[in-house]
Amino acid sequence: MLRHPKSFALIITLAFCRFALSQNAVHTGTIKGNVVDNETQSPLLGVNVALSGTTLGDATDEAGSFMIENIPVGSYALQFSYIGYEPLVKTDVVVRPKRTTFVEAAMRISAIAMDQVVVSGGYFSNAEDQPTSLSNFSYEEIRRAPGSAGDVSRIIMGLPSLAKVNDQSNHLIVRGGSPIENAFYIDNIEIPNINHFPTQGASGGPIGLVNVDFIRDVNFYTGGFSAIYGDKLSSIMELSFREGNRDEFDGQLDLNFAGFGGVAEGPLFAQRGSWLFSARRSYLDLLVDAIDVGTSVAPRYGDIQGKVAFDLNDRHKLILLGVIGDDHNNPDHEAAVENDMLVYGNQDIIEQTYGMNWRALWNHGGYSNTSISYTATKFEEDFNDTATDLFLFRNRSHERALKLRNVNSFRLNTRNSVDFGVEARQLISNYDNAYAEYTDAFGQTVPQFMLHDRITANKLGGFVNYAFKPTAALTTSLGLRADYLSLNDRLHLSPRFAVSYQLTDRTTLSGSSGLFYQNLPLLLLSQNSAHRNLQDPVAVHYVVGFSHLLTNSTKLTVEIYQKDYRHFPIDPGQMTLFLIDELFYRYGFFMNHENLRDDGKALARGIEVMVQKKLAQNFYGLASAGYFRSRYRGGDGVWRNRVFDNRWIFSVEGGYKPNSKWEMSLRWIYAGGSPFTPLDLAASQQLSRTVLDERHVNAERYPAYHSLNIRFDRRFHFSAASLVFYFSIWNAYNRKNVATYFWNANGGKQDVIYQWTLLPIFGFEFEF
């Protein structure tokens, strides 16, 4: 205990002065990186690397490596220039005190021969085999996005290609699709779902699983994607994990909305490799227990992720990857009533992915990635109906897959290149499920059902994609994919085509089309042996696009698309509903579906406009608008609106970075009201549960959705560490956006469940 208050005050004053001086001191860091040819992944010698706004820079050596030292802390853009290659700019390169920031750059051969280096443009890179429907985001763009809470799925909600569904879920509804139509890849390894509490059979959930501090960048394909990807109808998300620091040990401690945890990284085997590891856990359950708030729902979840990279030699590299999620939730009946939950019970889910990828550079202008991986998701769930307190279903599912994926890319010459490869999967699923007798959406009684099944199936795939440049301005891409599933003994051939024509050095016209097949979820096929004879859903994509560079760092994109769907499953007992959409909000696959038909059809078409500005100086932003129609034909032959048909989507987001310490950003989203089916009030009252009006399926619309998210970031730099504090407000003006209407059995009336109201969020990141 201090005897002299003045001494205590002096200590505090000196500590504050030291902190203030550390903030005013000039702290520096280092940028290291590698530059390779995009098509062959071979290192490039002699690339000029310049740090924008400074006189600092370097040139790459024989290994394609560069290093820039003694850089004042802050955020920079790196400019890469090389004769014969398109200029490239990497924005949002953050330099931290006494730390090394690693940057990987891939440059493309220029379509126009140049005899001198000209640094212009380069902020946007387009893949020749994907001239349409591609968006790219860097780690920093994902980390700082308002309303994302470090969730990679939520940052792309600002794109015009995605329907606005519900704040409590990050389901990706891409261009009139459904939550089952999306795939995720991390370093050439497929991940079934990148969310905690994953929705079985689909791709969404409430909270992101992937640690954004691992992400180097993200490519998101919303249509017309290359033949190297299959078995999905709507979108592909490619995530690239960065490597750990090969020079020194680095650490980071985090506390945020998702939980608390840390990241550690360092060199391996005398800098021939590196390791990267993170562990996180939620804290809401600890908080609820500590303050004894009674019936509040407090889910518990955590994850462990890791990546090891090792150079066998200068042309061959091995990558080991692991992602594990552990989720638990057990609200009781009282908590369910208090929080307007339609069901309650116990929920325990474990999801695991382990994989290894071998990257090889070949001597003839090409490279390959070959991965083998194992994924498993185990569900142990027991749910009761909140209204009646009766048992609803038991889910004991264990879904596993062993996968092999090989992708090869070769540049034959300056006009011709080819990608080809194979895929093989072995699927093993065990189901021990029980479905109680219940009344369906229209109040009809469905008998109880027991599911005891073990499904094993093999999937085989092969693909080739050939790109040809007959002129400097014209690029064409022709692909073919073959997929086989042993369960239904069907072989599908999927041709794909894409074309791009560069009208000027700033304006490009493009288009793509193709067939896309997808197998139905095994949980649905297992409910009846006859379901294995159902046709696989298929979609035909048509996309036409236009892009124009307004400035070097600002691009305008306009796209028109149409998707024709066939062979979707229809439940004869509920012919007016679209079964795949029911998965999102009525647990469609968890109910008994017998004797399904495959004559369901759907159609989506729309137009999207987007203006994106990269962070060239202090400002960045993205404004987008989309108008679309999404409809389906039920078993009764009538065309209706799908539940995700917002019609209008408008979003504007951006930020301002006045210096290396402060950043302010916001996102505002407006979406037209989505369709819903009104309640049959008489039947709902009689059965004391939600019963829909079968005569008016999706005939009414919820009120329009709109909300504003605001975020403030403040960086504190010390001699050998950094602290990032951020504060965010979701739904800043407290808009009451309707999630759904339901029958409140306790009140004996129709009631409403709202999406998130005003929600303050804060977080810390301490880097050392």
Coordinates of N, CA, C and O in Angstrom, one line a residue, residues 441-442 569-571 574-582 585-586 632-636 640 677 692 697-698:
A441 N -46.1 -27.4 -42.5 CA -46.4 -25.9 -42.7 C -47.8 -25.6 -42.9 O -48.3 -24.5 -42.5
F442 N -48.6 -26.5 -43.4 CA -50.0 -26.3 -43.7 C -51.0 -27.0 -42.7 O -52.2 -27.1 -43.0
P569 N -36.1 -31.0 -56.1 CA -37.1 -31.9 -55.5 C -38.3 -31.1 -55.0 O -38.3 -30.0 -54.5
I570 N -39.5 -31.8 -55.2 CA -40.8 -31.3 -54.8 C -41.4 -32.3 -53.9 O -41.4 -33.5 -54.2
D571 N -42.0 -31.9 -52.7 CA -42.7 -32.7 -51.8 C -44.2 -32.8 -52.2 O -44.8 -31.8 -52.2
Q574 N -46.6 -31.1 -50.0 CA -46.6 -29.6 -49.9 C -46.2 -29.1 -51.3 O -45.1 -28.5 -51.4
M575 N -47.0 -29.3 -52.3 CA -46.5 -29.1 -53.7 C -46.3 -27.6 -54.0 O -45.7 -27.2 -54.9
T576 N -46.9 -26.7 -53.2 CA -46.8 -25.3 -53.4 C -45.6 -24.7 -52.8 O -45.2 -23.5 -53.2
L577 N -44.8 -25.4 -52.0 CA -43.6 -24.9 -51.4 C -42.4 -25.4 -52.2 O -42.4 -26.4 -52.9
F578 N -41.3 -24.6 -52.0 CA -40.0 -25.0 -52.7 C -39.1 -25.6 -51.6 O -38.6 -24.9 -50.8
L579 N -39.0 -26.9 -51.6 CA -38.4 -27.6 -50.5 C -37.0 -27.1 -50.2 O -36.6 -27.0 -49.0
I580 N -36.1 -26.8 -51.2 CA -34.8 -26.4 -50.9 C -34.8 -25.1 -50.1 O -33.9 -24.9 -49.2
D581 N -35.7 -24.2 -50.4 CA -35.7 -22.9 -49.6 C -36.2 -23.2 -48.2 O -35.9 -22.4 -47.3
E582 N -37.0 -24.2 -47.9 CA -37.5 -24.5 -46.6 C -36.3 -24.8 -45.6 O -36.4 -24.6 -44.4
Y585 N -35.4 -21.7 -43.1 CA -36.1 -21.2 -42.0 C -37.1 -22.2 -41.4 O -37.8 -21.9 -40.4
R586 N -37.2 -23.5 -42.0 CA -38.1 -24.4 -41.3 C -37.5 -25.8 -41.3 O -38.2 -26.8 -41.2
Y632 N -40.0 -19.7 -58.7 CA -40.0 -21.2 -58.8 C -41.3 -21.7 -59.3 O -42.4 -21.0 -59.1
R633 N -41.3 -22.9 -59.9 CA -42.5 -23.5 -60.3 C -42.7 -24.8 -59.4 O -41.9 -25.7 -59.4
G634 N -43.8 -24.7 -58.6 CA -44.0 -25.8 -57.6 C -44.6 -27.0 -58.3 O -44.8 -27.1 -59.5
G635 N -45.0 -28.0 -57.5 CA -45.6 -29.2 -58.0 C -47.0 -29.0 -58.6 O -47.4 -29.9 -59.4
D636 N -47.6 -27.9 -58.3 CA -48.9 -27.6 -59.0 C -48.8 -26.9 -60.3 O -49.8 -26.5 -60.8
R640 N -44.2 -19.0 -58.6 CA -44.3 -18.1 -57.4 C -42.9 -17.5 -57.1 O -41.9 -18.0 -57.5
T677 N -45.3 -16.2 -46.6 CA -46.7 -16.8 -46.7 C -47.4 -16.4 -45.4 O -46.9 -16.7 -44.3
L692 N -49.4 -22.1 -42.1 CA -49.4 -21.1 -43.2 C -50.7 -21.3 -44.0 O -51.3 -22.3 -44.1
V697 N -49.3 -18.7 -50.8 CA -47.8 -19.0 -50.6 C -47.0 -17.9 -51.2 O -47.1 -17.6 -52.4
N698 N -46.1 -17.3 -50.4 CA -45.2 -16.2 -50.8 C -45.9 -15.1 -51.5 O -45.3 -14.4 -52.4

